[in-house]
Every structure is written in C-alpha cells, then in structure tokens.
Coordinates of N, CA and C in Angstrom, one line a residue:
M277 N -72.2 -1.1 -48.9 CA -72.4 -0.9 -47.5 C -73.9 -0.5 -47.3
N278 N -74.3 0.4 -48.1 CA -75.7 0.9 -47.9 C -76.7 -0.3 -48.2
R279 N -76.3 -1.1 -49.2 CA -77.2 -2.3 -49.5 C -77.3 -3.2 -48.3
L280 N -76.3 -3.3 -47.5 CA -76.4 -4.1 -46.3 C -77.3 -3.5 -45.2
A281 N -77.1 -2.1 -45.1 CA -78.0 -1.4 -44.2 C -79.5 -1.5 -44.7
D282 N -79.7 -1.4 -46.0 CA -81.1 -1.5 -46.5 C -81.7 -2.9 -46.2
A283 N -80.9 -3.9 -46.3 CA -81.4 -5.3 -46.0 C -81.8 -5.4 -44.6
M284 N -81.0 -4.8 -43.7 CA -81.4 -4.9 -42.3 C -82.6 -4.0 -42.0
Q285 N -82.6 -2.8 -42.6 CA -83.8 -1.9 -42.5 C -85.1 -2.6 -42.9
A286 N -85.0 -3.4 -43.9 CA -86.2 -4.1 -44.4 C -86.7 -5.1 -43.4
R287 N -85.8 -5.5 -42.5 CA -86.2 -6.5 -41.4 C -86.4 -5.8 -40.1
S288 N -86.4 -4.5 -40.0 CA -86.4 -3.7 -38.8 C -87.6 -4.0 -37.9
A289 N -88.8 -4.1 -38.4 CA -90.0 -4.4 -37.6 C -89.9 -5.7 -36.9
E290 N -89.5 -6.7 -37.7 CA -89.3 -8.1 -37.1 C -88.2 -8.1 -36.1
L291 N -87.1 -7.4 -36.4 CA -86.0 -7.3 -35.4 C -86.4 -6.7 -34.1
T292 N -87.2 -5.6 -34.2 CA -87.7 -4.9 -33.0 C -88.5 -5.8 -32.1
E293 N -89.4 -6.6 -32.7 CA -90.2 -7.6 -32.0 C -89.3 -8.6 -31.3
V294 N -88.3 -9.1 -32.0 CA -87.4 -10.1 -31.5 C -86.5 -9.6 -30.3
V295 N -86.1 -8.3 -30.4 CA -85.3 -7.7 -29.3 C -86.2 -7.6 -28.1
I296 N -87.5 -7.3 -28.3 CA -88.4 -7.3 -27.1 C -88.5 -8.7 -26.5
E297 N -88.7 -9.7 -27.4 CA -88.8 -11.0 -26.9 C -87.6 -11.6 -26.2
E298 N -86.4 -11.4 -26.9 CA -85.2 -12.0 -26.3 C -84.5 -11.2 -25.2
Y299 N -84.6 -9.9 -25.3 CA -83.9 -9.0 -24.4 C -84.8 -8.5 -23.3
G300 N -86.1 -8.4 -23.7 CA -87.0 -7.8 -22.7 C -87.0 -6.3 -22.7
A301 N -86.6 -5.7 -23.8 CA -86.5 -4.3 -24.0 C -87.9 -3.7 -24.1
A302 N -88.0 -2.4 -23.6 CA -89.2 -1.6 -23.9 C -89.3 -1.3 -25.4
I303 N -90.4 -1.0 -25.9 CA -90.6 -0.7 -27.3 C -89.6 0.3 -27.8
S304 N -89.5 1.5 -27.1 CA -88.6 2.6 -27.5 C -87.2 2.1 -27.5
R305 N -86.8 1.3 -26.5 CA -85.4 0.8 -26.5 C -85.1 -0.2 -27.6
A306 N -86.1 -1.0 -27.9 CA -86.0 -2.0 -29.0 C -85.9 -1.3 -30.3
E307 N -86.6 -0.3 -30.5 CA -86.6 0.5 -31.8 C -85.2 1.2 -31.9
W308 N -84.7 1.7 -30.8 CA -83.3 2.3 -30.9 C -82.3 1.3 -31.2
M309 N -82.4 0.1 -30.6 CA -81.4 -1.0 -30.8 C -81.5 -1.4 -32.3
T310 N -82.6 -1.5 -32.9 CA -82.8 -1.8 -34.3 C -82.1 -0.7 -35.2
D311 N -82.4 0.5 -34.9 CA -81.8 1.6 -35.6 C -80.3 1.6 -35.5
Y312 N -79.8 1.2 -34.3 CA -78.3 1.1 -34.1 C -77.7 0.1 -35.0
A313 N -78.4 -1.0 -35.2 CA -77.9 -2.1 -36.1 C -77.9 -1.6 -37.5
V314 N -78.9 -0.9 -38.0 CA -78.9 -0.4 -39.3 C -77.9 0.7 -39.5
G315 N -77.7 1.5 -38.5 CA -76.8 2.6 -38.6 C -75.3 2.2 -38.8
G316 N -74.9 1.0 -38.3 CA -73.5 0.6 -38.4 C -73.0 0.6 -39.9
F317 N -73.8 0.0 -40.8 CA -73.3 0.0 -42.2 C -73.5 1.4 -42.8
R318 N -74.4 2.1 -42.4 CA -74.6 3.5 -43.0 C -73.3 4.4 -42.6
F319 N -73.0 4.2 -41.3 CA -71.8 5.0 -40.8 C -70.5 4.5 -41.5
A320 N -70.4 3.2 -41.7 CA -69.2 2.7 -42.4 C -69.2 3.3 -43.9
A321 N -70.3 3.3 -44.5 CA -70.4 3.8 -45.9 C -69.9 5.3 -46.0
Q322 N -70.4 6.1 -45.0 CA -70.1 7.5 -45.0 C -68.6 7.7 -44.7
T323 N -68.1 6.9 -43.8 CA -66.6 6.9 -43.4 C -65.8 6.6 -44.6
L324 N -66.1 5.6 -45.4 CA -65.3 5.2 -46.6 C -65.3 6.3 -47.6
E325 N -66.3 7.2 -47.7 CA -66.3 8.2 -48.7 C -65.1 9.1 -48.6
T326 N -64.6 9.4 -47.4 CA -63.5 10.3 -47.2 C -62.3 9.8 -46.5
Y327 N -62.3 8.5 -46.1 CA -61.2 7.9 -45.3 C -60.0 7.7 -46.2
E328 N -58.8 8.2 -45.7 CA -57.6 8.1 -46.4 C -56.8 6.8 -45.9
F329 N -56.7 5.8 -46.7 CA -56.1 4.6 -46.2 C -54.6 4.7 -46.2
T330 N -54.0 5.7 -46.9 CA -52.6 6.0 -46.9 C -52.5 7.4 -46.5
R331 N -51.7 7.7 -45.5 CA -51.5 9.1 -45.1 C -50.1 9.2 -44.5
R332 N -49.7 10.5 -44.4 CA -48.4 10.8 -43.8 C -48.7 11.2 -42.3
I333 N -47.8 10.6 -41.4 CA -47.8 11.0 -40.0 C -46.4 11.3 -39.7
G334 N -46.1 12.6 -39.6 CA -44.7 13.0 -39.4 C -44.0 12.7 -40.7
S335 N -42.9 12.0 -40.6 CA -42.1 11.6 -41.8 C -42.5 10.2 -42.3
A336 N -43.4 9.6 -41.6 CA -43.8 8.2 -41.9 C -45.0 8.2 -42.9
K337 N -44.9 7.3 -43.8 CA -46.1 7.0 -44.7 C -46.8 5.8 -44.1
V338 N -48.0 5.9 -43.7 CA -48.8 4.8 -43.0 C -49.9 4.4 -44.0
T339 N -49.9 3.1 -44.2 CA -51.0 2.5 -45.1 C -51.8 1.6 -44.3
M340 N -53.1 1.8 -44.2 CA -54.0 0.9 -43.5 C -54.2 -0.3 -44.4
E341 N -54.1 -1.5 -43.9 CA -54.3 -2.7 -44.7 C -55.4 -3.6 -44.0
P342 N -56.1 -4.5 -44.8 CA -57.0 -5.4 -44.2 C -56.2 -6.3 -43.2
L343 N -56.9 -6.7 -42.1 CA -56.2 -7.6 -41.1 C -56.3 -9.0 -41.5
G344 N -57.2 -9.4 -42.4 CA -57.5 -10.8 -42.8 C -58.8 -11.2 -42.1
V345 N -58.7 -12.2 -41.3 CA -59.9 -12.7 -40.6 C -59.9 -12.1 -39.2
V346 N -61.0 -11.5 -38.8 CA -61.2 -10.9 -37.5 C -62.2 -11.6 -36.7
G347 N -61.9 -11.9 -35.5 CA -62.9 -12.6 -34.6 C -63.8 -11.6 -33.9
L348 N -65.1 -11.8 -33.9 CA -66.0 -10.9 -33.3 C -66.9 -11.7 -32.3
V349 N -66.9 -11.3 -31.0 CA -67.7 -12.0 -30.0 C -68.7 -10.9 -29.5
T350 N -69.9 -11.3 -29.4 CA -71.0 -10.3 -29.0 C -71.7 -10.8 -27.8
P351 N -72.1 -9.8 -27.0 CA -72.9 -10.1 -25.8 C -74.3 -10.4 -26.1
W352 N -75.1 -10.8 -25.2 CA -76.5 -11.2 -25.4 C -77.4 -10.0 -25.6
D353 N -77.1 -8.8 -25.0 CA -77.9 -7.7 -25.2 C -77.5 -6.9 -26.4
A354 N -78.5 -6.5 -27.2 CA -78.2 -5.8 -28.5 C -77.4 -6.6 -29.4
N355 N -77.6 -7.9 -29.5 CA -76.7 -8.7 -30.3 C -76.7 -8.3 -31.8
A356 N -77.8 -8.0 -32.3 CA -77.9 -7.6 -33.8 C -77.1 -6.3 -34.0
G357 N -77.2 -5.3 -33.1 CA -76.5 -4.1 -33.2 C -75.0 -4.3 -33.1
F358 N -74.6 -5.2 -32.2 CA -73.1 -5.4 -32.0 C -72.6 -6.1 -33.3
I359 N -73.3 -7.1 -33.8 CA -72.9 -7.8 -35.0 C -72.8 -6.8 -36.1
F360 N -73.8 -6.1 -36.4 CA -73.8 -5.2 -37.5 C -72.8 -4.1 -37.4
N361 N -72.6 -3.5 -36.3 CA -71.6 -2.4 -36.1 C -70.2 -2.9 -36.2
K362 N -69.9 -4.0 -35.5 CA -68.5 -4.6 -35.6 C -68.3 -5.1 -37.1
L363 N -69.2 -5.8 -37.6 CA -69.0 -6.3 -39.0 C -68.9 -5.2 -40.0
A364 N -69.6 -4.1 -39.8 CA -69.5 -3.0 -40.8 C -68.0 -2.5 -40.9
M365 N -67.4 -2.3 -39.7 CA -66.0 -1.8 -39.7 C -65.0 -2.9 -40.3
V366 N -65.3 -4.2 -40.0 CA -64.5 -5.2 -40.6 C -64.6 -5.2 -42.1
V367 N -65.8 -5.2 -42.6 CA -66.0 -5.2 -44.1 C -65.4 -3.9 -44.7
A368 N -65.6 -2.8 -44.0 CA -65.0 -1.5 -44.6 C -63.5 -1.6 -44.6
S369 N -62.9 -2.3 -43.7 CA -61.4 -2.5 -43.8 C -60.9 -3.4 -44.8
G370 N -61.9 -4.2 -45.4 CA -61.5 -5.2 -46.4 C -61.2 -6.5 -45.8
S371 N -61.5 -6.7 -44.6 CA -61.3 -8.0 -43.9 C -62.5 -8.8 -43.9
T372 N -62.4 -10.0 -43.4 CA -63.6 -10.9 -43.2 C -63.7 -11.2 -41.7
A373 N -64.8 -11.9 -41.3 CA -65.1 -12.1 -39.9 C -65.6 -13.5 -39.6
V374 N -65.2 -14.0 -38.4 CA -65.8 -15.1 -37.8 C -66.5 -14.5 -36.6
I375 N -67.8 -14.7 -36.5 CA -68.6 -14.1 -35.5 C -69.1 -15.2 -34.5
K376 N -68.9 -15.0 -33.2 CA -69.4 -15.9 -32.2 C -70.4 -15.1 -31.4
P377 N -71.7 -15.1 -31.9 CA -72.8 -14.4 -31.2 C -73.2 -15.1 -29.9
S378 N -73.9 -14.3 -29.1 CA -74.4 -14.9 -27.9 C -75.5 -15.9 -28.2
E379 N -75.4 -17.1 -27.5 CA -76.4 -18.1 -27.7 C -77.7 -17.7 -27.2
M380 N -77.8 -16.6 -26.4 CA -79.0 -16.2 -25.8 C -79.8 -15.2 -26.7
S381 N -79.3 -14.9 -27.9 CA -79.9 -14.1 -28.8 C -80.0 -14.7 -30.2
A382 N -80.3 -15.9 -30.2 CA -80.3 -16.7 -31.5 C -81.2 -16.2 -32.6
I383 N -82.3 -15.7 -32.2 CA -83.3 -15.2 -33.3 C -82.7 -13.9 -33.9
Q384 N -82.1 -13.0 -33.1 CA -81.5 -11.8 -33.6 C -80.4 -12.2 -34.6
T385 N -79.6 -13.2 -34.2 CA -78.5 -13.6 -35.1 C -79.1 -14.2 -36.4
Q386 N -80.2 -14.9 -36.3 CA -80.8 -15.5 -37.5 C -81.3 -14.4 -38.4
I387 N -81.9 -13.3 -37.9 CA -82.4 -12.2 -38.7 C -81.2 -11.5 -39.4
V388 N -80.2 -11.2 -38.6 CA -79.0 -10.6 -39.2 C -78.4 -11.4 -40.3
T389 N -78.3 -12.7 -40.0 CA -77.7 -13.6 -41.1 C -78.5 -13.6 -42.3
E390 N -79.8 -13.7 -42.2 CA -80.7 -13.7 -43.3 C -80.6 -12.4 -44.1
A391 N -80.5 -11.3 -43.4 CA -80.4 -9.9 -44.0 C -79.1 -9.8 -44.8
L392 N -78.0 -10.3 -44.2 CA -76.7 -10.3 -44.9 C -76.8 -11.1 -46.2
H393 N -77.4 -12.3 -46.1 CA -77.5 -13.1 -47.3 C -78.4 -12.5 -48.3
Q394 N -79.5 -11.8 -47.9 CA -80.4 -11.1 -48.8 C -79.7 -10.0 -49.5
A395 N -78.8 -9.4 -48.8 CA -78.0 -8.3 -49.4 C -77.0 -8.7 -50.4
G396 N -76.7 -10.0 -50.5 CA -75.8 -10.6 -51.5 C -74.4 -10.6 -51.0
V397 N -74.1 -10.6 -49.7 CA -72.8 -10.7 -49.2 C -72.1 -12.0 -49.7
P398 N -71.0 -11.9 -50.3 CA -70.3 -13.1 -50.8 C -70.0 -14.1 -49.7
N399 N -70.0 -15.4 -50.1 CA -69.6 -16.5 -49.1 C -68.2 -16.2 -48.6
G400 N -68.1 -16.4 -47.3 CA -66.8 -16.2 -46.7 C -66.5 -14.9 -46.1
V401 N -67.3 -13.9 -46.4 CA -67.1 -12.6 -45.8 C -67.4 -12.6 -44.3
F402 N -68.4 -13.3 -44.0 CA -68.7 -13.5 -42.5 C -69.1 -15.0 -42.3
N403 N -68.7 -15.5 -41.2 CA -68.9 -16.9 -40.8 C -69.4 -16.8 -39.4
I404 N -70.4 -17.6 -39.0 CA -70.9 -17.6 -37.7 C -70.7 -19.0 -37.0
V405 N -70.2 -18.9 -35.8 CA -69.9 -20.1 -35.0 C -70.9 -20.0 -33.8
N406 N -71.9 -20.9 -33.8 CA -72.9 -20.9 -32.7 C -72.5 -21.8 -31.6
G407 N -73.0 -21.5 -30.4 CA -72.8 -22.3 -29.3 C -72.4 -21.5 -28.0
R408 N -72.4 -22.2 -26.9 CA -71.9 -21.6 -25.7 C -70.4 -21.3 -25.8
G409 N -70.0 -20.2 -25.1 CA -68.6 -19.8 -25.2 C -67.7 -20.9 -24.7
D410 N -68.0 -21.6 -23.6 CA -67.2 -22.6 -23.0 C -67.1 -23.8 -24.0
V411 N -68.1 -24.1 -24.7 CA -68.1 -25.3 -25.6 C -67.3 -24.9 -26.9
V412 N -67.6 -23.7 -27.4 CA -66.9 -23.3 -28.6 C -65.4 -23.1 -28.4
G413 N -65.1 -22.6 -27.2 CA -63.7 -22.5 -26.8 C -63.0 -23.8 -26.7
A414 N -63.7 -24.8 -26.2 CA -63.1 -26.1 -26.0 C -62.9 -26.8 -27.4
V415 N -63.8 -26.6 -28.3 CA -63.7 -27.1 -29.7 C -62.5 -26.5 -30.4
S416 N -62.3 -25.2 -30.1 CA -61.2 -24.4 -30.8 C -59.8 -24.9 -30.4
G417 N -59.7 -25.7 -29.4 CA -58.4 -26.2 -28.9 C -57.7 -25.2 -28.0
S418 N -58.4 -24.2 -27.6 CA -57.8 -23.2 -26.7 C -57.7 -23.8 -25.3
P419 N -56.5 -23.8 -24.7 CA -56.4 -24.4 -23.4 C -57.3 -23.7 -22.3
S420 N -57.5 -22.4 -22.5 CA -58.3 -21.7 -21.5 C -59.8 -21.6 -21.9
G421 N -60.2 -22.3 -23.0 CA -61.6 -22.3 -23.4 C -62.0 -21.0 -24.0
G422 N -61.0 -20.3 -24.7 CA -61.3 -19.0 -25.3 C -62.1 -19.2 -26.6
S423 N -62.3 -18.1 -27.2 CA -63.2 -18.1 -28.5 C -62.5 -18.8 -29.6
A424 N -63.2 -19.5 -30.4 CA -62.7 -20.1 -31.6 C -62.1 -19.1 -32.6
A425 N -62.7 -17.9 -32.6 CA -62.3 -16.8 -33.5 C -61.0 -16.2 -33.1
A426 N -60.7 -16.2 -31.8 CA -59.5 -15.6 -31.3 C -59.0 -16.4 -30.1
P427 N -58.4 -17.6 -30.4 CA -57.9 -18.4 -29.3 C -56.8 -17.7 -28.6
E428 N -56.8 -18.0 -27.3 CA -55.7 -17.4 -26.4 C -54.5 -18.2 -26.5
S429 N -53.3 -17.6 -26.2 CA -52.1 -18.3 -26.2 C -51.2 -17.7 -25.1
E430 N -50.5 -18.6 -24.4 CA -49.6 -18.2 -23.3 C -48.4 -17.4 -23.8
T431 N -48.0 -17.7 -25.1 CA -46.9 -17.0 -25.6 C -47.3 -16.5 -27.0
P432 N -48.0 -15.4 -27.0 CA -48.4 -14.9 -28.3 C -47.3 -14.5 -29.2
E433 N -47.5 -14.8 -30.5 CA -46.5 -14.4 -31.5 C -46.6 -12.9 -31.7
P434 N -45.4 -12.2 -31.8 CA -45.5 -10.8 -32.1 C -46.0 -10.5 -33.5
P435 N -46.6 -9.3 -33.7 CA -47.1 -9.0 -35.0 C -45.9 -8.9 -36.0
R436 N -46.2 -9.3 -37.2 CA -45.1 -9.2 -38.3 C -45.5 -8.0 -39.2
P437 N -44.5 -7.3 -39.7 CA -44.7 -6.3 -40.7 C -45.2 -6.9 -42.0
S438 N -46.0 -6.2 -42.7 CA -46.4 -6.6 -44.0 C -45.2 -6.9 -44.9
P439 N -45.3 -8.0 -45.7 CA -44.1 -8.3 -46.6 C -43.9 -7.2 -47.6
T440 N -44.9 -6.4 -47.9 CA -44.8 -5.3 -48.9 C -44.5 -4.0 -48.3
A441 N -44.3 -3.9 -46.9 CA -44.1 -2.7 -46.3 C -42.6 -2.2 -46.5
A442 N -42.4 -0.9 -46.6 CA -41.1 -0.4 -46.7 C -40.3 -0.6 -45.5
P443 N -39.0 -0.7 -45.5 CA -38.2 -0.9 -44.3 C -38.4 0.3 -43.4
P444 N -38.2 0.0 -42.1 CA -38.3 1.1 -41.1 C -37.3 2.2 -41.4
P445 N -37.6 3.4 -40.9 CA -36.7 4.6 -41.1 C -35.4 4.3 -40.4
P446 N -34.3 5.0 -40.8 CA -33.0 4.8 -40.1 C -33.1 5.1 -38.6
G447 N -32.5 4.3 -37.8 CA -32.5 4.5 -36.4 C -33.7 3.8 -35.7
V448 N -34.6 3.2 -36.5 CA -35.8 2.5 -35.9 C -35.5 1.0 -36.1
D449 N -35.4 0.3 -34.9 CA -35.1 -1.2 -35.0 C -36.3 -2.0 -35.3
T450 N -37.5 -1.6 -34.8 CA -38.7 -2.5 -34.9 C -39.8 -1.6 -35.4
F451 N -40.6 -2.1 -36.3 CA -41.8 -1.3 -36.8 C -42.9 -2.2 -36.9
Y452 N -44.0 -2.0 -36.1 CA -45.1 -2.9 -36.1 C -46.4 -2.1 -36.4
R453 N -47.3 -2.7 -37.1 CA -48.6 -2.1 -37.3 C -49.5 -2.6 -36.2
A454 N -50.3 -1.6 -35.6 CA -51.2 -2.0 -34.5 C -52.6 -1.6 -34.9
A455 N -53.5 -2.5 -34.5 CA -54.9 -2.2 -34.7 C -55.6 -2.2 -33.4
F456 N -56.5 -1.3 -33.2 CA -57.2 -1.2 -31.9 C -58.7 -1.2 -32.2

C-alpha cells in the first residue's frame, strides 16, 4: 500500500500542475488535492495494521470478505484523489476494481494509471473504462444507460451469503452481508 502511495508521491508535482490545468484549482487547492490522492493509500496501509477482519458482534462472528469486482465512478473534480482513495479501500479489502473516471479529467487519470503501473500493481487489480457516462452505459447493455461497472437492474438479485459462511443462528431466517 505504501509503495502505491510512494508512486503517486513521485508524480505529485506533475499531478498538481494537471489539477490546475484540468480543474482550474488555485495552487494551494491543487496541492491539497494531490496530497489527498497520496494519502488514500497511506491511510489504507495504516488501517490494515490493526483492522480485525473477523470479530465478534454480540453472539455473532462476523468475517469481512473481499467483494470481488467493485465498480468505481469518479466525478471530474479531484479525479485523482477520488480514484486513489476509493481504490485504496478496494485493494485493502482484497477486491479488484473497474474504474469509470470522468472523461473531463483524462490527464489526471493517465498520471494515476502510470503511477499504479510503476508501483507494480498486478494486471487485473484495476481496470479503467474511459468514455462519457451515457456512452459507456449504453455499451454495458444497461437499459438506463448506467455504468458498465455497476449496471442498473429493475429487479436486483438479493445478496447471497458466502458459501463458506456458517448457517444463521437459531431463529434467524435470513442472514445477509452488507457493504456500505
């Protein structure tokens, strides 16, 4: 995690200039936005040092598990910060991501992508889908033009318990894992 932050830190001067160009931020704001991007992976690294993935809550034993592939959509302002902070938590959870960044911050996305590759992130940990939201949504097959990473459905399938999860306690009919 710190290696990812270091790779972004090495590109911080360039990212600050690009934030000024693409977003129109003042220098002090652009520097803060760059620090915010770097801080995402540092915070995730610190969190992992003490985070208990299995814990007792009342009489239940709760185990946090990777979600699999997580869809991340970012706005045009502070695009690099949003990508790095969202991706940091996804990677910390053991999941992978499909990222749909704003098409209005393409240079920020390029710098972030290059930094992640320079840090040695394995193929498949993150994937980027470029393009306008309405076009990407149409390609995804979503009838409402939603994101390719998280297509919308009129009748969403309910979450399923992990196949390795223990059965629910007596008297509990349904037991779902929720992620927020």
